[in-house]
PDB file of C-alpha atoms in Angstrom:
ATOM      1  CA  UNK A   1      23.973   4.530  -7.434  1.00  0.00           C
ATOM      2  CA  UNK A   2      22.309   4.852  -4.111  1.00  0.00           C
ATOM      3  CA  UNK A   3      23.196   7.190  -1.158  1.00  0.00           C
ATOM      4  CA  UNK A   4      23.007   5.478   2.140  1.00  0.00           C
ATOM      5  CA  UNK A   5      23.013   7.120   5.769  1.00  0.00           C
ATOM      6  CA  UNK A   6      23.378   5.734   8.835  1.00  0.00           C
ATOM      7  CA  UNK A   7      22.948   6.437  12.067  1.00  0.00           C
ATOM      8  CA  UNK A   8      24.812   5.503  14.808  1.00  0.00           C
ATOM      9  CA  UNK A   9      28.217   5.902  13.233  1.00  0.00           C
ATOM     10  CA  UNK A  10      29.545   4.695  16.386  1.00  0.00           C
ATOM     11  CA  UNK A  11      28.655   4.384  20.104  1.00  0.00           C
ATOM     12  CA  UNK A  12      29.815   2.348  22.926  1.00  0.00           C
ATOM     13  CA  UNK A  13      27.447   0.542  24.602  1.00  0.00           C
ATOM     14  CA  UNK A  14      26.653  -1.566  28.433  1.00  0.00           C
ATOM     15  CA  UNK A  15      26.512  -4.856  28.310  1.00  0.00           C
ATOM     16  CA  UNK A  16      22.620  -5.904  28.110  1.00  0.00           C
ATOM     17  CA  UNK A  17      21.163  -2.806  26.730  1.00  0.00           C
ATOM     18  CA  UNK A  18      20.198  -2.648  22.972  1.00  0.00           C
ATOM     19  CA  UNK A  19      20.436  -0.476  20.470  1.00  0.00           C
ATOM     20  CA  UNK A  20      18.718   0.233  17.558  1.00  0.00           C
ATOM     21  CA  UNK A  21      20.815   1.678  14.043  1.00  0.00           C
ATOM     22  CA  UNK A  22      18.713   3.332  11.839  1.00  0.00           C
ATOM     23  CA  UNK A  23      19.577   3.381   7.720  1.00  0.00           C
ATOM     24  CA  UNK A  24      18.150   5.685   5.509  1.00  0.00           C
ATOM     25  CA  UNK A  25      17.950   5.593   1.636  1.00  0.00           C
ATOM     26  CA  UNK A  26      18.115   8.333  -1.001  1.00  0.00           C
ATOM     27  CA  UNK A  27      16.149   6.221  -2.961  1.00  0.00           C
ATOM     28  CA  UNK A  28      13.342   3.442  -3.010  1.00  0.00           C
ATOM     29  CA  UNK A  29      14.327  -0.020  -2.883  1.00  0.00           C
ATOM     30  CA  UNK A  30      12.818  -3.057  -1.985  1.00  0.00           C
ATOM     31  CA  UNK A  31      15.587  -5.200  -0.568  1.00  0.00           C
ATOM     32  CA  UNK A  32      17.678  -3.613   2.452  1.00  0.00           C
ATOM     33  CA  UNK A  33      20.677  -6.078   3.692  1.00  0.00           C
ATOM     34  CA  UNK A  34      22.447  -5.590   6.915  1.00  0.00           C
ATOM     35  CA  UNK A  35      25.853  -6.802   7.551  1.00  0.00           C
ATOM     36  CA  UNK A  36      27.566  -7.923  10.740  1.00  0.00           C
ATOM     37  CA  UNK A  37      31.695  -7.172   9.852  1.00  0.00           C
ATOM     38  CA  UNK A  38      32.980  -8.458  13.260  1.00  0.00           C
ATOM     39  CA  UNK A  39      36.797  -6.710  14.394  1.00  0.00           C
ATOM     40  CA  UNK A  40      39.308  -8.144  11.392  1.00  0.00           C
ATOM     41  CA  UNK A  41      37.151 -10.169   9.684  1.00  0.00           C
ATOM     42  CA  UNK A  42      34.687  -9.940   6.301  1.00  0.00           C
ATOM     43  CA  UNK A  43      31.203  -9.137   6.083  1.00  0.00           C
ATOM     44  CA  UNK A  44      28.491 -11.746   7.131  1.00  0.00           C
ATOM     45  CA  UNK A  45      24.757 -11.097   6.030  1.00  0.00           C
ATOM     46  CA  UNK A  46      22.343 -11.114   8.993  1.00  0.00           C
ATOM     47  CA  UNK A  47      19.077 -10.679   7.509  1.00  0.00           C
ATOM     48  CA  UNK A  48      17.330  -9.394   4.337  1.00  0.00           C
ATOM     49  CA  UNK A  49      14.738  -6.621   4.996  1.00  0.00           C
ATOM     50  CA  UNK A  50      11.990  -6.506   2.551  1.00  0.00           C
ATOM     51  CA  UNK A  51       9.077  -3.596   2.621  1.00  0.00           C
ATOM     52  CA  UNK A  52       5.502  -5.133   4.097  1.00  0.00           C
ATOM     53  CA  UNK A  53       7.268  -8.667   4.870  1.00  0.00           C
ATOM     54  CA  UNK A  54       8.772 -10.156   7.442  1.00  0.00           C
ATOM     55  CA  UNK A  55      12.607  -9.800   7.655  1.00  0.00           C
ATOM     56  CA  UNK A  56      14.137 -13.620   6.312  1.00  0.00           C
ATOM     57  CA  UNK A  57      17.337 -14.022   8.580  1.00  0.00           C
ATOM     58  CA  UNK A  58      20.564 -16.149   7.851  1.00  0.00           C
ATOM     59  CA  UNK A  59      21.890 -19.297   9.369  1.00  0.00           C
ATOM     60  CA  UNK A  60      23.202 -17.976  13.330  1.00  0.00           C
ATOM     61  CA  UNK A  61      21.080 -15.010  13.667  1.00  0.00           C
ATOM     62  CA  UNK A  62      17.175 -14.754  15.347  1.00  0.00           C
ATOM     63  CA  UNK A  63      14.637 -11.938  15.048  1.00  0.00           C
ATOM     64  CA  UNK A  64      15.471 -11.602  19.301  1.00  0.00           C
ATOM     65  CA  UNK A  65      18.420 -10.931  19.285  1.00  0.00           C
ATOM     66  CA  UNK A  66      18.604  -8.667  16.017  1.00  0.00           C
ATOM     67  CA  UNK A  67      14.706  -7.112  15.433  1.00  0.00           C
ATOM     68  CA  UNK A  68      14.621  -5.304  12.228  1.00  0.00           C
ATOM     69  CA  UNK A  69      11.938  -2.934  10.974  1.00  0.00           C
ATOM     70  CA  UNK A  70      10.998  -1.839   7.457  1.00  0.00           C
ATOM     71  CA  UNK A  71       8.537   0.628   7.430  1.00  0.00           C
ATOM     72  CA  UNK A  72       8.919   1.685   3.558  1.00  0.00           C
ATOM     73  CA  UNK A  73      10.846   1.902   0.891  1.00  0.00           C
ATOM     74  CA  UNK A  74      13.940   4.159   2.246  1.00  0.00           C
ATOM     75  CA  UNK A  75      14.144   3.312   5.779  1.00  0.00           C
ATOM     76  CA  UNK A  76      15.500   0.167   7.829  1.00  0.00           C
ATOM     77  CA  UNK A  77      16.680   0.174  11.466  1.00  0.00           C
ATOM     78  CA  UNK A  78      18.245  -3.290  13.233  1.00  0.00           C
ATOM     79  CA  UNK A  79      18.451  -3.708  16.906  1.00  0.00           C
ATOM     80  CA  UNK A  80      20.660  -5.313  18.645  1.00  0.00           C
ATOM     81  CA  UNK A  81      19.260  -6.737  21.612  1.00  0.00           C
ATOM     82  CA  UNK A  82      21.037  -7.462  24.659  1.00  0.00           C
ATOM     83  CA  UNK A  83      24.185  -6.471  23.727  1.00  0.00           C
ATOM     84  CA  UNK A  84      27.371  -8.520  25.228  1.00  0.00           C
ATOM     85  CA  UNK A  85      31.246  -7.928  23.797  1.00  0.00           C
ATOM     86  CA  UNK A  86      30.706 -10.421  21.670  1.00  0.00           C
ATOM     87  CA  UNK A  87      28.470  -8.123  19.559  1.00  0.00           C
ATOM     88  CA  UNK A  88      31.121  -5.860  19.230  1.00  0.00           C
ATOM     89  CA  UNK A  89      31.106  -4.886  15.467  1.00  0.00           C
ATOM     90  CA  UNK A  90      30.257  -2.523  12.699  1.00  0.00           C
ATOM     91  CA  UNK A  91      27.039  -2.930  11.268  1.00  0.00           C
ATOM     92  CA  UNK A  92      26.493  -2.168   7.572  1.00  0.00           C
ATOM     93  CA  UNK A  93      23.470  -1.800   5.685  1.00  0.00           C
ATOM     94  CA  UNK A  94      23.542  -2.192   2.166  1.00  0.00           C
ATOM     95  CA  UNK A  95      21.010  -1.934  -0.775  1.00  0.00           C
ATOM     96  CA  UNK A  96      21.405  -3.690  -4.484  1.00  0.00           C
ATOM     97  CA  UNK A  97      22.054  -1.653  -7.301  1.00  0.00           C
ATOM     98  CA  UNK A  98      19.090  -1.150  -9.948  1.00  0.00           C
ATOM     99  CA  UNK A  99      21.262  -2.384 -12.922  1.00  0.00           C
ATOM    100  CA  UNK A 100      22.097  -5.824 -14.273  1.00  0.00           C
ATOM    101  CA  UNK A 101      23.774  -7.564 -11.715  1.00  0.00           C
ATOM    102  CA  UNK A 102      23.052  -6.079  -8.337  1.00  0.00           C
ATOM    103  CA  UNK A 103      26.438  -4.846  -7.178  1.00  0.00           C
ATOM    104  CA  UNK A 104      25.657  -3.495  -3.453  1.00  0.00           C
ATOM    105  CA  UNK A 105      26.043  -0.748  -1.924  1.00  0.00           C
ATOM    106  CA  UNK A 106      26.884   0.321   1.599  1.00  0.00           C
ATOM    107  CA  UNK A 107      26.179   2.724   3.898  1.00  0.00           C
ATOM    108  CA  UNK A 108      29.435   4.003   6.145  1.00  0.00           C
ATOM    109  CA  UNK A 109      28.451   1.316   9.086  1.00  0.00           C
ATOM    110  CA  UNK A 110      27.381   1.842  12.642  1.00  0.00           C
ATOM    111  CA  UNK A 111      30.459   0.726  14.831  1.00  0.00           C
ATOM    112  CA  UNK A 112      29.696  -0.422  18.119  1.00  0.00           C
ATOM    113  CA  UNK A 113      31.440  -1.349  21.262  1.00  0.00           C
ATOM    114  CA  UNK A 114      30.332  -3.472  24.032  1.00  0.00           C
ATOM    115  CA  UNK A 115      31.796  -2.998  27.350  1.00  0.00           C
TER     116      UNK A 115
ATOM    117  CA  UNK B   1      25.391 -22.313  -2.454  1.00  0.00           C
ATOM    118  CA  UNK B   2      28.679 -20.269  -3.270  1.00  0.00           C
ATOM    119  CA  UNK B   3      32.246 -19.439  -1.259  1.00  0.00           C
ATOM    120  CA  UNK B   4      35.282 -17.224  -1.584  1.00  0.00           C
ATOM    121  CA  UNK B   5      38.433 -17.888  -1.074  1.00  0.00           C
ATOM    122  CA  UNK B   6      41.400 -14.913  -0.716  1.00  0.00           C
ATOM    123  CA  UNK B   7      44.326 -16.426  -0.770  1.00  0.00           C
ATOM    124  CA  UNK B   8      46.253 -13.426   1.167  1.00  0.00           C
ATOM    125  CA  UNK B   9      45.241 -12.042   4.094  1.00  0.00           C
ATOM    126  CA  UNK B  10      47.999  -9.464   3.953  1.00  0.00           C
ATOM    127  CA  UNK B  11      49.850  -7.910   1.332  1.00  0.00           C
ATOM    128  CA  UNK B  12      52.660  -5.452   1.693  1.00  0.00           C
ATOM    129  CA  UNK B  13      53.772  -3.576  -1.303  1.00  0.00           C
ATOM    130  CA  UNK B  14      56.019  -0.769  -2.155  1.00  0.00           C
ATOM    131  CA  UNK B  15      54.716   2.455  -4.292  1.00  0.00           C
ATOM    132  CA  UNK B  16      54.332   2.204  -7.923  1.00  0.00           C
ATOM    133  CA  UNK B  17      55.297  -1.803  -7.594  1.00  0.00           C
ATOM    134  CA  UNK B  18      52.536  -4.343  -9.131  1.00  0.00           C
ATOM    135  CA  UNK B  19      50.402  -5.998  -7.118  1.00  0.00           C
ATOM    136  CA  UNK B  20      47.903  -8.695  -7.555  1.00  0.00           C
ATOM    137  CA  UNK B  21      45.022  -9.776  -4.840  1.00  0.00           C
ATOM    138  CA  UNK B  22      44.006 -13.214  -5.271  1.00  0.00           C
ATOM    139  CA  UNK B  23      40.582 -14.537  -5.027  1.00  0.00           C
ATOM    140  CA  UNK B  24      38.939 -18.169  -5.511  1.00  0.00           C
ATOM    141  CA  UNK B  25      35.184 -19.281  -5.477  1.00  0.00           C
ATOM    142  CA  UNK B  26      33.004 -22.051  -5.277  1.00  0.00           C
ATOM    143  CA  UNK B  27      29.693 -22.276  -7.188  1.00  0.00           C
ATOM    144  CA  UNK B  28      27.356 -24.757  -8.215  1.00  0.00           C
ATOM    145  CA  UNK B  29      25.322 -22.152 -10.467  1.00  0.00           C
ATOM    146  CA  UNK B  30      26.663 -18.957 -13.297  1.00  0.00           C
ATOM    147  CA  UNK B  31      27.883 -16.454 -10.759  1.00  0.00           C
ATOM    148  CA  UNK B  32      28.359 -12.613 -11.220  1.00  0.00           C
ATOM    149  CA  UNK B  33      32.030 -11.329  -9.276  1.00  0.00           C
ATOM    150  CA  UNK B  34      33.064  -8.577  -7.279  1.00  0.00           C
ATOM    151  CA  UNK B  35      35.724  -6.787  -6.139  1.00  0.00           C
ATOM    152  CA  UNK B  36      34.779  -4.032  -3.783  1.00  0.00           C
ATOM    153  CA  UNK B  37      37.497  -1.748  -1.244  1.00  0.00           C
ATOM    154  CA  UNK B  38      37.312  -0.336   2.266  1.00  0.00           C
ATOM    155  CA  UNK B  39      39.080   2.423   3.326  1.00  0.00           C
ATOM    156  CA  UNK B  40      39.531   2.744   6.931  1.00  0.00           C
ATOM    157  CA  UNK B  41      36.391   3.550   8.762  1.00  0.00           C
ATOM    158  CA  UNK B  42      34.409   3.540   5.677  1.00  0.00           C
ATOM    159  CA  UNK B  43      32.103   1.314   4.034  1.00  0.00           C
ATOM    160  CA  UNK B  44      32.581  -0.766   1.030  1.00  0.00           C
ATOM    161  CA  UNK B  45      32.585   0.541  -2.172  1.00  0.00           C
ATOM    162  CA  UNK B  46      32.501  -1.251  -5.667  1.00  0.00           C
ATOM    163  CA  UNK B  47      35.865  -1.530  -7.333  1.00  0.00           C
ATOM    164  CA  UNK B  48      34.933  -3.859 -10.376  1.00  0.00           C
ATOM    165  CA  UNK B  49      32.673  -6.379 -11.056  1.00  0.00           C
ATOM    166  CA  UNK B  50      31.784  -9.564 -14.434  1.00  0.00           C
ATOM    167  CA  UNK B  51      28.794 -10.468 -15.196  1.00  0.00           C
ATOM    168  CA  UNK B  52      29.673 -11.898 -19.004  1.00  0.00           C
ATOM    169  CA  UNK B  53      31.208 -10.945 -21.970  1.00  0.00           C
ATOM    170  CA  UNK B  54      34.662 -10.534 -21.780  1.00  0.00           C
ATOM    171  CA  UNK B  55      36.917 -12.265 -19.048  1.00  0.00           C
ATOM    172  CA  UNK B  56      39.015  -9.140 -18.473  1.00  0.00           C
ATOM    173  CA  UNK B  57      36.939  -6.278 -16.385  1.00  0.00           C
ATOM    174  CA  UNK B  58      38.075  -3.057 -15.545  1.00  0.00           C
ATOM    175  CA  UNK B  59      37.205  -0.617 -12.329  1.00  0.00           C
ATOM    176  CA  UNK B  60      37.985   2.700 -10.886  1.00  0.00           C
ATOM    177  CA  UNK B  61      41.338   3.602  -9.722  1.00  0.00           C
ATOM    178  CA  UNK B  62      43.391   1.778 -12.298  1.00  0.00           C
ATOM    179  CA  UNK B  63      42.611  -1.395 -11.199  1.00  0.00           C
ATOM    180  CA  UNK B  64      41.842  -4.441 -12.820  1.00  0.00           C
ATOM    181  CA  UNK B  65      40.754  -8.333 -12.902  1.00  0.00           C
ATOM    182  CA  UNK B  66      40.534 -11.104 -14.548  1.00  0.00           C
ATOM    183  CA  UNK B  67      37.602 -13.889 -14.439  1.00  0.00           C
ATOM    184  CA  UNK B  68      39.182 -17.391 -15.178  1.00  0.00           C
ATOM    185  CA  UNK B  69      36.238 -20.050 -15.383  1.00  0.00           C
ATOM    186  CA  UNK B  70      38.409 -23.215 -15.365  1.00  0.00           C
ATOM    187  CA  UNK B  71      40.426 -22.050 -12.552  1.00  0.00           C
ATOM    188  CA  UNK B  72      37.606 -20.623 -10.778  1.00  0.00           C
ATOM    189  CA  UNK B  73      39.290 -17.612 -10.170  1.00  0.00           C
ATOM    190  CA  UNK B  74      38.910 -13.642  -9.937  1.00  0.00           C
ATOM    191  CA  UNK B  75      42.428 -12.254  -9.435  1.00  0.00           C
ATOM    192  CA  UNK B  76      42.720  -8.520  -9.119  1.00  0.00           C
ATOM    193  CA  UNK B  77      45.315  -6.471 -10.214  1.00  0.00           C
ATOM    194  CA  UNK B  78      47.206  -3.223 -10.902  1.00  0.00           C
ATOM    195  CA  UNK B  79      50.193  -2.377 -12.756  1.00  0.00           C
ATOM    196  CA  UNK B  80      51.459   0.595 -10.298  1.00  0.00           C
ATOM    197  CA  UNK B  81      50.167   1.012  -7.087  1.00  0.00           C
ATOM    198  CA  UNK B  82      49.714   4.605  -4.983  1.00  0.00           C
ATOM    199  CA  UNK B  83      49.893   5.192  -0.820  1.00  0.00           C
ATOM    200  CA  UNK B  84      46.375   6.033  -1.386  1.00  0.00           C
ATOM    201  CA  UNK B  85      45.715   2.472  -2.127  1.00  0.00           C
ATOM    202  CA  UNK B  86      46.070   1.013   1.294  1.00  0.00           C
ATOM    203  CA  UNK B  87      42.399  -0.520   2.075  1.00  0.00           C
ATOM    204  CA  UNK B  88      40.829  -3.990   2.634  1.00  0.00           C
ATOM    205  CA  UNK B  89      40.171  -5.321  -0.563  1.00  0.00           C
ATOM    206  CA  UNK B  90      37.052  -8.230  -0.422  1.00  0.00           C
ATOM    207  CA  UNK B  91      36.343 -10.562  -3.333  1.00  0.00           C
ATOM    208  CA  UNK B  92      32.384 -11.472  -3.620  1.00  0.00           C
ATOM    209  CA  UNK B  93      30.123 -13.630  -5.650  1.00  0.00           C
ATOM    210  CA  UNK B  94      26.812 -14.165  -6.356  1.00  0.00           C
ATOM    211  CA  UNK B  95      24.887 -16.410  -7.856  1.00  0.00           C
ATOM    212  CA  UNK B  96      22.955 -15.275 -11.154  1.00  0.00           C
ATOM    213  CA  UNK B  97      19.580 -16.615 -10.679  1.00  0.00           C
ATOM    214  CA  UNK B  98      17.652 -15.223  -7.741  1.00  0.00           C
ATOM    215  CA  UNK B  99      18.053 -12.710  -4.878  1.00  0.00           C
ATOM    216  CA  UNK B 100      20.779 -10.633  -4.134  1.00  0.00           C
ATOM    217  CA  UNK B 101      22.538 -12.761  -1.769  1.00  0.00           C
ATOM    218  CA  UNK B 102      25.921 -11.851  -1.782  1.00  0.00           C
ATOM    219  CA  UNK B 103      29.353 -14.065  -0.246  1.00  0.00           C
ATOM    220  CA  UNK B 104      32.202 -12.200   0.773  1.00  0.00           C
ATOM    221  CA  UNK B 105      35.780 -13.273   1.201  1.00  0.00           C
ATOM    222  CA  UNK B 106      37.678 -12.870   4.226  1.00  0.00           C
ATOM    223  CA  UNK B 107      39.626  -9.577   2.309  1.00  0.00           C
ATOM    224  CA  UNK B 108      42.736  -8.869   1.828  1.00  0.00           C
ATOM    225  CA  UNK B 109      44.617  -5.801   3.636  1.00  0.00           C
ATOM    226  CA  UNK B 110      46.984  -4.403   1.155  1.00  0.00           C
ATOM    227  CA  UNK B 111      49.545  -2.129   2.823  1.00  0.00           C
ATOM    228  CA  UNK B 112      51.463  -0.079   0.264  1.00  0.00           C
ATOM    229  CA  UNK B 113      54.857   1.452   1.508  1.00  0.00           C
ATOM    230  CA  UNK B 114      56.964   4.484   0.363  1.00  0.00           C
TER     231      UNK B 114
END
C-alpha cells in the first residue's frame, strides 16, 4: 500500500486567484493521478502525471487552467488557475498499487471553495 | 473505452438488515472491478476488487461482491450491515491491457439507520 499526503486539506479561495495542492508519496511511483470529485458527484480523472514527461490530460481539462508538476518520484502538485465557483471541489490525488491489477489509492483530498 | 453504471444513488437501510449496492459496466476489452468506500471527508479507500479466478470476491469489513460476465455486472453486498457503514460506496473498472486509467460510477450513498 502507499501512504499519500496532501496539502491543502481545505481552503477557501477568491475568485481568480490560483492555487497550487501539493501531494506527497511515501513511496516511488511513476504514475500520479489527480481527481476532480465535484460537490455530490463521482470522481473524474484530470490528468496523469508521469516523472520527466509531460502531464497527458483528459477530455475537458487544459494544462492552463490545471498546471501540474512532477519533479520526482514522490511528489506532484496541481494548480488550479483562475479559480471561479465552478471549481469548487475536492481534489484527490491518487497513485496505482504495485500489485497485479493496480487498485488506486488516494490521498485524503484538498477541498476547495470558491467564493 | 469503459462506463459504470450504479443503479442507486441512495440507499437507506436499517442496522444489521442486508443490503446490496448495484453496479453495471460497459467494456469493449477484459476489465479488472472495484469497489472502493468514502467516509465523510475522507478519501477513497479499496473495499474489494476481481481480476480472475473466481466470480465471488471478498473485501474488508464483511463485505462482498459478485462479478457476473453475462450480465455485466459487479453487485456488492453484505449480509448485516453496522452504523459505521454509512459512506459513498463507488463501483470502478478498468480495462486490463494498458495504463491505469480508472472509470468511476456516480456512487452510491448508503445511509444505515438504528
Amino acid at each position: 500500500s502507499a501512504v499519500i499526503s496532501q496539502k491543502p486539506s481545505r481552503d477557501i479561495c477568491q475568485r481568480g486567484t490560483s492555487l497550487t495542492i501539493q501531494c506527497q508519496v511515501d513511496s516511488q511511483v511513476t504514475m500520479m493521478f489527480w481527481y476532480r470529485q465535484q460537490p455530490g458527484q463521482s470522481l473524474t480523472l484530470i490528468a496523469t502525471a508521469n516523472q520527466g514527461s509531460e502531464a497527458t490530460y483528459e477530455s475537458g481539462f487544459v494544462i492552463d487552467k490545471f498546471p501540474i508538476s512532477r519533479p520526482n518520484l514522490t511528489f506532484s502538485t496541481l494548480t488550479v488557475s483562475n479559480m471561479s465557483p465552478e471549481d469548487s471541489s475536492i481534489y484527490l490525488c491518487s497513485v496505482p498499487g504495485q500489485g497485479k491489477g493496480g487498485e488506486l489509492f488516494f490521498g485524503e483530498g484538498s477541498r476547495l471553495t470558491v467564493l | 473505452a469503459q462506463s459504470v453504471t450504479q443503479l442507486d444513488s441512495q440507499v437507506p437501510v436499517f442496522e444489521e438488515a442486508p443490503v446490496e449496492l448495484r453496479c453495471n459496466y460497459s467494456s469493449s476489452v477484459s476489465v479488472y472491478l472495484f469497489w472502493y468506500v468514502q467516509y465523510p471527508n475522507q478519501g477513497l479507500q479499496l473495499l474489494l476488487k476481481y481480476l480472475s479466478g473466481s466470480t465471488l470476491v471478498k473485501g474488508i469489513n464483511g463485505f462482498e461482491a459478485e462479478f457476473n460476465k453475462s450480465q455485466t455486472s459487479f453487485h456488492l453486498r453484505k449480509p448485516s450491515v453496522h452504523i459505521s457503514d454509512t459512506a459513498e460506496y463507488f463501483c470502478a473498472v478498468r480495462g486490463n491491457t494498458g495504463g491505469f486509467k480508472t472509470i468511476f460510477g456516480a456512487g452510491t450513498r448508503l445511509f444505515v439507520k438504528a
